[in-house]
Structure formats: C-alpha cells, structure tokens
Short mmCIF file of C-alpha atoms and ligand atoms in Angstrom, two decimals:
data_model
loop_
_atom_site.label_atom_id
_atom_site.label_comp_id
_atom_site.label_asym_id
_atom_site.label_seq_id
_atom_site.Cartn_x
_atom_site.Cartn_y
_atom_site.Cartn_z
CA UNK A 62 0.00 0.00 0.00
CA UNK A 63 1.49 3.35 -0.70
CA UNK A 64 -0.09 6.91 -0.08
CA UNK A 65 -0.61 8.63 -3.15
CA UNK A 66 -2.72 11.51 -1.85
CA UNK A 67 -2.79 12.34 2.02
CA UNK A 68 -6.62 14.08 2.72
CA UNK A 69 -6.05 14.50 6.69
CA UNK A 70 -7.46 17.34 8.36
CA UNK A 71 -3.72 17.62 10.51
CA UNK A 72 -1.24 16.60 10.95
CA UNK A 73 -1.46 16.92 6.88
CA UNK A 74 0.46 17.27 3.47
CA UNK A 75 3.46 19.29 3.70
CA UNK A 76 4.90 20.25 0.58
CA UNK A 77 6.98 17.77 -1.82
CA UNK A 78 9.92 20.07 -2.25
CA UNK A 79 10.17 20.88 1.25
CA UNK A 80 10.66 17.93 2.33
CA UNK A 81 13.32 17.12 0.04
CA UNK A 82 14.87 19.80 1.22
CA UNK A 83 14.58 19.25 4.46
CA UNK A 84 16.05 15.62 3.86
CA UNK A 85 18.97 17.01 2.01
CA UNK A 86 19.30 19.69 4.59
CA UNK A 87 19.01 16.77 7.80
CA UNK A 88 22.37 15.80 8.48
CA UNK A 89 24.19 18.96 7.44
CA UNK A 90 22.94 22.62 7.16
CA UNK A 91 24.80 24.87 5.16
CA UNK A 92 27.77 23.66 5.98
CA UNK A 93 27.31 23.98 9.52
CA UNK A 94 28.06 19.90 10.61
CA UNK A 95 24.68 19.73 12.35
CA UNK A 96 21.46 18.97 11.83
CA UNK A 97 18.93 22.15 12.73
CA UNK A 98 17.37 19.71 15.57
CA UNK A 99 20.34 19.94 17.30
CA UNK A 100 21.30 23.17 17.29
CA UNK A 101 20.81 25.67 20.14
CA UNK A 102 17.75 28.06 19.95
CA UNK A 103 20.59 30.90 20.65
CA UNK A 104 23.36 30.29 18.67
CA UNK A 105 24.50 32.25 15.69
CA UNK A 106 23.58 29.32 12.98
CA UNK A 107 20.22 28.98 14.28
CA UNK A 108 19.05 32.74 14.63
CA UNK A 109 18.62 33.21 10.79
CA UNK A 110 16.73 30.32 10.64
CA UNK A 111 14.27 31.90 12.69
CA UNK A 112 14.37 35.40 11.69
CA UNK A 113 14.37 33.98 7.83
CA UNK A 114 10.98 32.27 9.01
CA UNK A 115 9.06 35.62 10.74
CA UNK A 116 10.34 37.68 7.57
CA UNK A 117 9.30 34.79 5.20
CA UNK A 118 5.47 35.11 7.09
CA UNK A 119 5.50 38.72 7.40
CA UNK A 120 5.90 38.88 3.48
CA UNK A 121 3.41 36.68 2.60
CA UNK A 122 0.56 38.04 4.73
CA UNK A 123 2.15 42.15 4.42
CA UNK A 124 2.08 41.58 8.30
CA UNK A 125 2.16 45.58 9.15
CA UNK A 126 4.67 47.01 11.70
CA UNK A 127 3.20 47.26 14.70
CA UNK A 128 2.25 43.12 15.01
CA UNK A 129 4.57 41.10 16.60
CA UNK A 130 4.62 37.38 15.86
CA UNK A 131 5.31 34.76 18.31
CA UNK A 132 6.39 31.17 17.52
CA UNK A 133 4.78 29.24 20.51
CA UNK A 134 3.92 25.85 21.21
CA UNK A 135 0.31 24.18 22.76
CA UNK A 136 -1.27 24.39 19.85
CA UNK A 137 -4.71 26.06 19.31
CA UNK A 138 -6.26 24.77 22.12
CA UNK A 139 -4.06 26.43 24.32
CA UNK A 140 -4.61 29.35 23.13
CA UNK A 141 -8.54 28.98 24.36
CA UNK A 142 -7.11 29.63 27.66
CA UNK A 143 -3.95 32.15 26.69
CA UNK A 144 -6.00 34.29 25.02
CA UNK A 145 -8.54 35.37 27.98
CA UNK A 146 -5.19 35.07 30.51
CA UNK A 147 -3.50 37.95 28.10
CA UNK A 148 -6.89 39.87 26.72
CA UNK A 149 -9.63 39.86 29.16
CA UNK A 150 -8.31 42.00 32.00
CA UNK A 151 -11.33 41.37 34.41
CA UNK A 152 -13.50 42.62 31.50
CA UNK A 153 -16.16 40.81 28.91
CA UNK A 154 -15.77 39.22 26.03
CA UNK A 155 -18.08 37.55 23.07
CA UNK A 156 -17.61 34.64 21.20
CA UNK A 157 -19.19 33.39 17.90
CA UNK A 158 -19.48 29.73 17.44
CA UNK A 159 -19.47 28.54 13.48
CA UNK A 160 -18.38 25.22 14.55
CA UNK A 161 -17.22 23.03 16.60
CA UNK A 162 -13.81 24.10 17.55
CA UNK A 163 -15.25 27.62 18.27
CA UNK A 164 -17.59 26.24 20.23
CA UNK A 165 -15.01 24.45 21.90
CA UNK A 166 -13.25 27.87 22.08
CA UNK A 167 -15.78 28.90 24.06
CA UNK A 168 -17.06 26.31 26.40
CA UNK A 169 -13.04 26.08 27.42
CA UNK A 170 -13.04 30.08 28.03
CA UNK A 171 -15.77 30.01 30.87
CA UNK A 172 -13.49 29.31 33.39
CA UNK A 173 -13.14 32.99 33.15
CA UNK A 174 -16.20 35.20 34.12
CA UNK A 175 -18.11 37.00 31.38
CA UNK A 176 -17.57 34.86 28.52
CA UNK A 177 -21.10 35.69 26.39
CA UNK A 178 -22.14 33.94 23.18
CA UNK A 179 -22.17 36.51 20.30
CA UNK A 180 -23.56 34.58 17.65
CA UNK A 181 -24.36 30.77 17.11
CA UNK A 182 -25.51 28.33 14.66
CA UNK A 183 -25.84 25.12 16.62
CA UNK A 184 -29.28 25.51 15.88
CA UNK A 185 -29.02 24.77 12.57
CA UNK A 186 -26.07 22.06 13.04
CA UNK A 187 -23.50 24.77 11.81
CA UNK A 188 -24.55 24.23 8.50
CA UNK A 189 -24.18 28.12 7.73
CA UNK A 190 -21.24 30.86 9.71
CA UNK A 191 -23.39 33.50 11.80
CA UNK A 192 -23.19 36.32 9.33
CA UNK A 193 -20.53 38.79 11.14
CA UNK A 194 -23.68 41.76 10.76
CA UNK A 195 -25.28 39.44 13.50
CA UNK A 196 -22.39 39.26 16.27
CA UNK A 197 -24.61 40.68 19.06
CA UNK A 198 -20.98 42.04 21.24
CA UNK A 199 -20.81 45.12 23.72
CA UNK A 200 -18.29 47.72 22.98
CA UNK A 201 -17.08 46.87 26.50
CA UNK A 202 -15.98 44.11 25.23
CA UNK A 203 -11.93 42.99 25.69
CA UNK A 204 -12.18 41.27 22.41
CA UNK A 205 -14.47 38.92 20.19
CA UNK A 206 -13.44 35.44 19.04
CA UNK A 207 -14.42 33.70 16.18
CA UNK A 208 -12.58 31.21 13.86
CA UNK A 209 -12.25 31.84 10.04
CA UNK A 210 -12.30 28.36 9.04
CA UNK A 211 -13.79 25.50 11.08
CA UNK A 212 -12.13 22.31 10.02
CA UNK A 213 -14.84 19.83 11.18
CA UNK A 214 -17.65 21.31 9.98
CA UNK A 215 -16.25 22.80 6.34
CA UNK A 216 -17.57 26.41 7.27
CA UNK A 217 -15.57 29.05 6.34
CA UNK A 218 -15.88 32.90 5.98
CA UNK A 219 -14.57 34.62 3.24
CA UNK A 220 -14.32 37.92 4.27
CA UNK A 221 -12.28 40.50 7.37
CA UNK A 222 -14.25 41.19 10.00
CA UNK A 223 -15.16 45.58 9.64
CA UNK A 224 -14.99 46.06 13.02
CA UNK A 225 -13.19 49.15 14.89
CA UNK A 226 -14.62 49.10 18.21
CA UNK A 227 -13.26 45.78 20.00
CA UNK A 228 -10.40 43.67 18.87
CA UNK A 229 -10.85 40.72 17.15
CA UNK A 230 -9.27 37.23 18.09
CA UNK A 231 -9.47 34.88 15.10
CA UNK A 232 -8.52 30.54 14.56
CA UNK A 233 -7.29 30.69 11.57
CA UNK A 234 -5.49 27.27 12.21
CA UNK A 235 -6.80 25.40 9.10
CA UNK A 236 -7.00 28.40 6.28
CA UNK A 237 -4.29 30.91 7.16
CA UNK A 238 -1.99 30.90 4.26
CA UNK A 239 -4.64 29.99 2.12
CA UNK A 240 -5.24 33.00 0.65
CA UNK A 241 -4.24 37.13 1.50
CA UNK A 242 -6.59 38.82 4.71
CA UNK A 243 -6.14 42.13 5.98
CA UNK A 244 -4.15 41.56 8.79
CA UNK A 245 -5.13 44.79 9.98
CA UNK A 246 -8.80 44.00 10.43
CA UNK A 247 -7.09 41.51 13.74
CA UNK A 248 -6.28 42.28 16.59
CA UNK A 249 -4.68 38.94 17.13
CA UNK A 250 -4.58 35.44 14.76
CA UNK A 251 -3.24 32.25 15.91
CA UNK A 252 -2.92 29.08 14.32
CA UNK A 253 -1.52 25.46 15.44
CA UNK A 254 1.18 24.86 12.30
CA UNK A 255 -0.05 21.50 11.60
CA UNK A 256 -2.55 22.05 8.84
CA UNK A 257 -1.23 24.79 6.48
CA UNK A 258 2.24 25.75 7.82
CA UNK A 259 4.13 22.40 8.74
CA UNK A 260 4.66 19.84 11.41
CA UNK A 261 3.02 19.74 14.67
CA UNK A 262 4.40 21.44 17.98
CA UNK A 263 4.56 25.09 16.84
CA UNK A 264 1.41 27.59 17.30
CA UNK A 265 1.82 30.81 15.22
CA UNK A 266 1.04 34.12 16.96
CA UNK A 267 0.25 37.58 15.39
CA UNK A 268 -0.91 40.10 18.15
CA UNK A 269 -1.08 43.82 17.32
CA UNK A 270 1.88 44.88 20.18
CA UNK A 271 -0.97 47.27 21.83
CA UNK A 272 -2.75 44.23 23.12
CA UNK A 273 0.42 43.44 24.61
CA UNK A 274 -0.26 45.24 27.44
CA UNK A 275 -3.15 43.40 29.53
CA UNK A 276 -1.84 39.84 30.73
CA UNK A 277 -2.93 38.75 34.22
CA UNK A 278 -0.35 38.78 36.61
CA UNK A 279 -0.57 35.16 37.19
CA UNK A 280 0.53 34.61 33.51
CA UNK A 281 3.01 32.05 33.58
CA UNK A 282 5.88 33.68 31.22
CA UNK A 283 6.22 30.78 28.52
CA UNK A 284 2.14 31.45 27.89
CA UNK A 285 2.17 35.53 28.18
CA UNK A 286 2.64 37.00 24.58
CA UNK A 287 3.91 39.84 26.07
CA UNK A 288 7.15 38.22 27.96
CA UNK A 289 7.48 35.90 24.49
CA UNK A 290 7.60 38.76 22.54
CA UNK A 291 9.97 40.57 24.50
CA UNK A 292 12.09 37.57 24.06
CA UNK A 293 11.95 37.22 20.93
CA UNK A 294 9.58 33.71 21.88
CA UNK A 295 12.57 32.02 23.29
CA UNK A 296 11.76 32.41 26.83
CA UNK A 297 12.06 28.95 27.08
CA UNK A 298 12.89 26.81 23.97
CA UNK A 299 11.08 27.13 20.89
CA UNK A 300 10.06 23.68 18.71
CA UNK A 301 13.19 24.48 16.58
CA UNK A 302 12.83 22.17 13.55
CA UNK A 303 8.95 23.20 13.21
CA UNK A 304 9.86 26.64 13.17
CA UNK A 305 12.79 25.64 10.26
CA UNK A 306 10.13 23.83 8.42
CA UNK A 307 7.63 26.34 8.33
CA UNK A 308 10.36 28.96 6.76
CA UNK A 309 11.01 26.73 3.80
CA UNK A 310 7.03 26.70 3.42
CA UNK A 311 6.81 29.96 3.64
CA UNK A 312 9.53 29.91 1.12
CA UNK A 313 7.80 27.62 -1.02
CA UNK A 314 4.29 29.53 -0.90
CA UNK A 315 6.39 32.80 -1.71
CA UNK A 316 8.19 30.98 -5.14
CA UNK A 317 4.41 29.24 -6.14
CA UNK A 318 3.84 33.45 -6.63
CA UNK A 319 2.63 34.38 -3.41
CA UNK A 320 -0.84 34.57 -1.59
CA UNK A 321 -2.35 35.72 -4.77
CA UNK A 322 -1.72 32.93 -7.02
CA UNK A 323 -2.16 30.12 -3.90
CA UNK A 324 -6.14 31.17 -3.39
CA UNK A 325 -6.74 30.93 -7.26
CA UNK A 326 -5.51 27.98 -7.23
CA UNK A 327 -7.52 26.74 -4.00
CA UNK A 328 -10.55 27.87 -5.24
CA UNK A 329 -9.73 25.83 -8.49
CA UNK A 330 -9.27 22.53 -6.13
CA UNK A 331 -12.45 22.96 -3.90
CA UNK A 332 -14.39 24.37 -6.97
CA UNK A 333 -14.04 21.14 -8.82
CA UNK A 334 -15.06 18.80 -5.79
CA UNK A 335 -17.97 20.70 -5.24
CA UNK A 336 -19.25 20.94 -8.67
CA UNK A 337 -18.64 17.29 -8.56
CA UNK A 338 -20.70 16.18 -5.22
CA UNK A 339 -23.47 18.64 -6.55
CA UNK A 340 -24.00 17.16 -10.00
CA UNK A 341 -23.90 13.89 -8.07
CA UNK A 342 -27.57 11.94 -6.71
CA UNK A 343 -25.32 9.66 -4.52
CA UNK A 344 -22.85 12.02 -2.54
CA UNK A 345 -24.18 15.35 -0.87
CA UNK A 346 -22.54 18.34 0.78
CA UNK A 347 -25.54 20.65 2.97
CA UNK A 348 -23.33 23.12 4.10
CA UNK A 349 -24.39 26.83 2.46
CA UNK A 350 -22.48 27.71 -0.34
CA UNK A 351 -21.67 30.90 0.62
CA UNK A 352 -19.40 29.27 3.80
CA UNK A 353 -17.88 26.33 1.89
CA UNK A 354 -15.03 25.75 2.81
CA UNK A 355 -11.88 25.80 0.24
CA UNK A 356 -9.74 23.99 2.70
CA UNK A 357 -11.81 21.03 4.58
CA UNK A 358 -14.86 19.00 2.12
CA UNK A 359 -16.76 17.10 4.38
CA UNK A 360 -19.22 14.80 2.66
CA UNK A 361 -21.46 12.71 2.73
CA UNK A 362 -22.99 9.44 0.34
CA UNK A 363 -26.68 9.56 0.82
CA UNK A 364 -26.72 5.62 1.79
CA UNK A 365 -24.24 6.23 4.94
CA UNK A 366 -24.10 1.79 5.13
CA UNK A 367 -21.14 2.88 2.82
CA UNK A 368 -19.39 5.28 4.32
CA UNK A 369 -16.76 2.76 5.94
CA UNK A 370 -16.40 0.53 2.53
CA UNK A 371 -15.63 3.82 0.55
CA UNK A 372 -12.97 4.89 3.07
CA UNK A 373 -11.46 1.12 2.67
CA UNK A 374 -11.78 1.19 -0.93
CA UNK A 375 -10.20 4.91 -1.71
CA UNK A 376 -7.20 3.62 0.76
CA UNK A 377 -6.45 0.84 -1.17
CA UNK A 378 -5.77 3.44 -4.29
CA UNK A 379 -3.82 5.23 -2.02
CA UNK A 380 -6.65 8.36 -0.94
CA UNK A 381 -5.84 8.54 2.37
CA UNK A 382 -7.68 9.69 5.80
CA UNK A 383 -11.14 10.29 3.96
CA UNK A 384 -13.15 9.85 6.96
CA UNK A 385 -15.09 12.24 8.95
CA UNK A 386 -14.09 13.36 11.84
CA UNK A 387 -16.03 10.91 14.58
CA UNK A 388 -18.01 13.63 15.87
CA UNK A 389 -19.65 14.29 12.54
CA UNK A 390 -19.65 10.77 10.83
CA UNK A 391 -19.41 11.26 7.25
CA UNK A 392 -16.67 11.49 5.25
CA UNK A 393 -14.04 14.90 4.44
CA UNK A 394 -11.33 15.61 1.67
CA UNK A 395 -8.74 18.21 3.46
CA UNK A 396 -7.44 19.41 0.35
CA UNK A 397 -4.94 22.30 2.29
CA UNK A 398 -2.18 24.45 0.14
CA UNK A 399 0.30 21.06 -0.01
CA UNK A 400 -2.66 19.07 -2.08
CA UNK A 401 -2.00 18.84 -5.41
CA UNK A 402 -4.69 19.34 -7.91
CA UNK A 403 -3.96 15.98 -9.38
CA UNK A 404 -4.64 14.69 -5.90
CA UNK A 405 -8.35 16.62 -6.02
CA UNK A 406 -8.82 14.50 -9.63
CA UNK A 407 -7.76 11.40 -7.94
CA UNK A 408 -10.27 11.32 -5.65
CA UNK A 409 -12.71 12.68 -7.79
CA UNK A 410 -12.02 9.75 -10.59
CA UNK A 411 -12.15 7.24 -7.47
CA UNK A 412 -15.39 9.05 -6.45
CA UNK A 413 -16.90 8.59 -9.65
CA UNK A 414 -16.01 4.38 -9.85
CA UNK A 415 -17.25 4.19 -6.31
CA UNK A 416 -20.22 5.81 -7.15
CA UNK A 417 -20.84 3.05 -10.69
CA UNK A 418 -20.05 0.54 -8.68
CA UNK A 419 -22.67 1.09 -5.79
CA UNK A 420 -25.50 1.87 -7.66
C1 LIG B 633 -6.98 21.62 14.55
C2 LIG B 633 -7.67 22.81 15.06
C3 LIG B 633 -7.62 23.17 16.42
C4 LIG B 633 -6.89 22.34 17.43
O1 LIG B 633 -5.52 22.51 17.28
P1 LIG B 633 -4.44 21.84 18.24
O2 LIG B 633 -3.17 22.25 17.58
O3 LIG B 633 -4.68 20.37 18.23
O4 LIG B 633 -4.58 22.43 19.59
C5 LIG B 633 -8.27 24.31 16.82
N1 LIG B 633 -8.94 25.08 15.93
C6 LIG B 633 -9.02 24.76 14.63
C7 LIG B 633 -9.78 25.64 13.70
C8 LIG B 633 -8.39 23.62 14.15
O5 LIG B 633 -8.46 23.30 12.85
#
C-alpha cells in the first residue's frame, strides 16, 4: 500500500519540495556539521533560521509594523485559555461559534467570568457561519473570538471582519496561508502549524503589540505574549525544527507566486469537488455555499451503510484519511495548500467508480 494523496485534516500534506529539502538539509545545514534539531535556539547558525521564518510570514501576509509574531507551542487549544489570561483584564468578552472548535473555544473560556455567546448556529447544526452583521458584542468588550475556518464542519468565511470598536481574536489554524486577509482588520490570529504551515508542535502568533499590554499577573511567562515577545519567543525553547520547516514553506508559498496565485488555485481545487458532489444523486454536501469551505470537504454518500467501505476502498488506491471526523460521521477531503490538484482529480475519478459501482 502506498499513499498517493494524504486528505487528513492535521497533521497533513506538507509540501513535496520541502521535504526534500529538508532531507537534504538533515544531516548537514549549510555547511554547519549539524542537523537544525540539534542546534541551540541561541546560537549564531540557528538565529537566521528563525528570523528567515518571521520575515518569510510577514511577506506573505504584508504583516504591518506594529504586530509582533510569536512562535509558541500548545497548539490552538491552548490558546482557548492564553488568550482570555493575556486579553480579558477582568472585562467581557463575546464569542461566535461557526463550529465546533469555536464552540469548543468557548465552552473552554468560561473558566473565566463573562464569557457571552455573540452569535451561534448550533441551531441549525453549523450548516451556515453566523453572518458577522449578526455578532450581538458590547463595545465593552476585551475582544471577540471567532474562527475563520472550522475544520470539522467545512464552514468558512470569506471575508475581514469591519470592526473598529473591539479587537478581534481569530482561529485561523486550518486556512491561514490559504489565501491574502487584511491583517489589519485583527487584533490577534493564531494558528496550530499542523494544517497549512508544517509539522506539529509550533502555534503561530500575530498580536497587534498594543494588546500586549493586559496579561494577568498570574501569567506564567512561557504562555504571556507579552514576555514571548519581548524575548523574541525564546523564553524557554522554541520547537526548533517546526519553526525551520515552516520557513522553507513559507519559502515555497512565496516561489508558487505568493498569496495571490495560492487562493486561485484553491478555489480551483475545492471548486471542482464541489461541482462534482453537486452534479452527483449519490454524494451530498448541505453546508451553504456561501461558507464552503476551500480547505476542509466534508461529505457525505446519501446511503451512509457505505461510508466505511468507501474509506477502505479509496485507501487501497492510495486516498488517504477520507473519513469524517467521529463527531460528525461522514466522510471529508482536506485538500490544504500542499494538495495537489492531481490529488483533487484522484479522488474525484475514485469518487466517480465508487459511485458506478454502488448503484
Ligand atoms: C486543529 C484545530 C484546532 C486544534 O488545534 P491543536 O493544535 O490540536 O490544539 C483548533 N482550531 C481549529 C480551527 C483547528 O483546525
């Protein structure tokens, strides 16, 4: 059995050429006599490894001046607790749920007091993101959360929050990268690396550096953006090789033309699937069109007694991790910025034979 196309929602596809790279890089880079995993976080050969990375991101997403960006580790889901520990400041804040990790995002926030609900839509089994018109939020508010892209559910938004009077906190841990957003619409993005930026173990930061200023005392320093960014996030040691690998993705996003070029050719990939589960009477996608997601696909056949034989089947050609997520059932195509469109035709040719041979 070999995997020809890897769909996983994350740990996922990284890049071909980067990890050639990295392979030819492993034992020996640039000359150095060591391998980047074991080189100290401070010394002179690893520093513009990580300062190539941060300009590489910066770049690609015109990150303006006054955002710092933090290379931490803890993934998302600590972030559901850093973020109220350096934001809320004994104030309120609102939270929008799309999905299920936002409304994980939220549930894990109220050990804090005055966590409200701005918008929701449980109700309709997140089939559709809580147009951003609707966030009910006070202008008291320390921030509002809400995640651009929710990887379970295939829900995304597709535009920048317009909103001046509280900072927004957005997951953006399965689309950033995906295509260009106004940074400046944020008052703070963070992402776990594992889905769009490279391995697992390193949670990207970008906090506009007046928000800097309202971490609890009780912050522990290794989760206070404000003591990371004053050192440069090496208060304790970074996950050095993640941070290495997501450079040369950076890198590679930056020579594939840039943000630009990487969402036209997104929307070509999840364009294609969708047009074919649409046209089909056998698989279905009910998620509005106006929030389907270019990154995560879920889907579904209509007789679900299937579901399991398809995933055996399209592994056996090599389509790998095509199940749902177990809270959802179901089945889902992550088709992230390291998927090749030849990958998306795979699956849709193996689709297509599934489908004649089932009916
Ligand atoms: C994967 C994911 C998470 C969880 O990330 P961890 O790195 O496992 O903590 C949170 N939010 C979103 C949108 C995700 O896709």
């Amino acid at each position: 059995m070999t995997c020809q196309y890897n769909f996983s929602a994350g740990p996922s596809m990284i890049p071909r050429a980067v990890l050639n790279q990295a392979q030819e890089e492993l034992l020996d880079w640039h000359g150095t006599g060591m391998s980047v995993m074991e080189m100290s976080h401070r010394s002179k050969q690893y520093l513009p490894i990580i300062e190539e990375a941060e300009a590489g991101l910066r770049d690609l997403l015109s990150i303006p001046k006054n955002y710092k960006v933090l290379f931490l580790q803890g993934g998302a889901i600590t972030q559901n607790i850093m973020v109220p520990m350096n934001l809320l400041a004994n104030r309120s804040a609102s939270y929008v749920a799309s999905g299920y990790w936002s409304k994980r995002t939220y549930t894990d926030a109220q050990v804090f007091s005055n966590i409200n609900m701005a918008a929701s839509s449980e109700s309709i089994n997140y089939t559709q993101a809580p147009n951003m018109k609707s966030w009910n939020f006070s202008k008291q508010d320390a921030y509002v959360h809400f995640c651009l892209n929710e990887t379970i559910h295939g829900v995304e938004y597709f535009e920048d929050p317009k909103i001046d009077e509280v900072p927004i906190v957005c997951d953006m841990s399965s689309n950033i990268l995906s295509r260009g957003i106004d940074v400046s619409s944020y008052g703070v993005i963070y992402a776990g690396a594992q889905k769009n930026i490279g391995p697992a173990g390193l949670t990207l930061i970008i906090v506009r550096d007046d928000l800097l200023d309202f971490a609890d005392k009780k912050t522990p320093t290794t989760l206070s953006w404000k003591i990371q960014s004053d050192n440069n996030s090496m208060i304790n040691t970074p996950s050095t090789f993640s941070i290495y690998m997501a450079g040369l993705v950076f890198k590679w996003l930056k020579e594939k033309g840039g943000l630009k070029e990487v969402e036209k050719f997104n929307i070509k990939k999840a364009s294609v699937l969708y047009d074919f589960i649409d046209q089909s009477d056998f698989y279905y996608n009910d998620i509005d069109i106006s929030n389907r997601s270019r990154m995560n696909v879920p889907f579904r056949i209509k007789d679900d007694s299937l579901t399991m034989t398809f995933v055996a089947e399209a592994e056996k050609k090599g389509l790998y991790q095509l199940k749902g997520h177990r809270l959802v059932g179901g089945l889902r195509a992550s088709i992230y910025n390291a998927m090749p469109i030849e990958g998306v035709n795979a699956l849709i040719q193996f689709m297509k034979e599934f489908e004649k041979n089932n009916t």
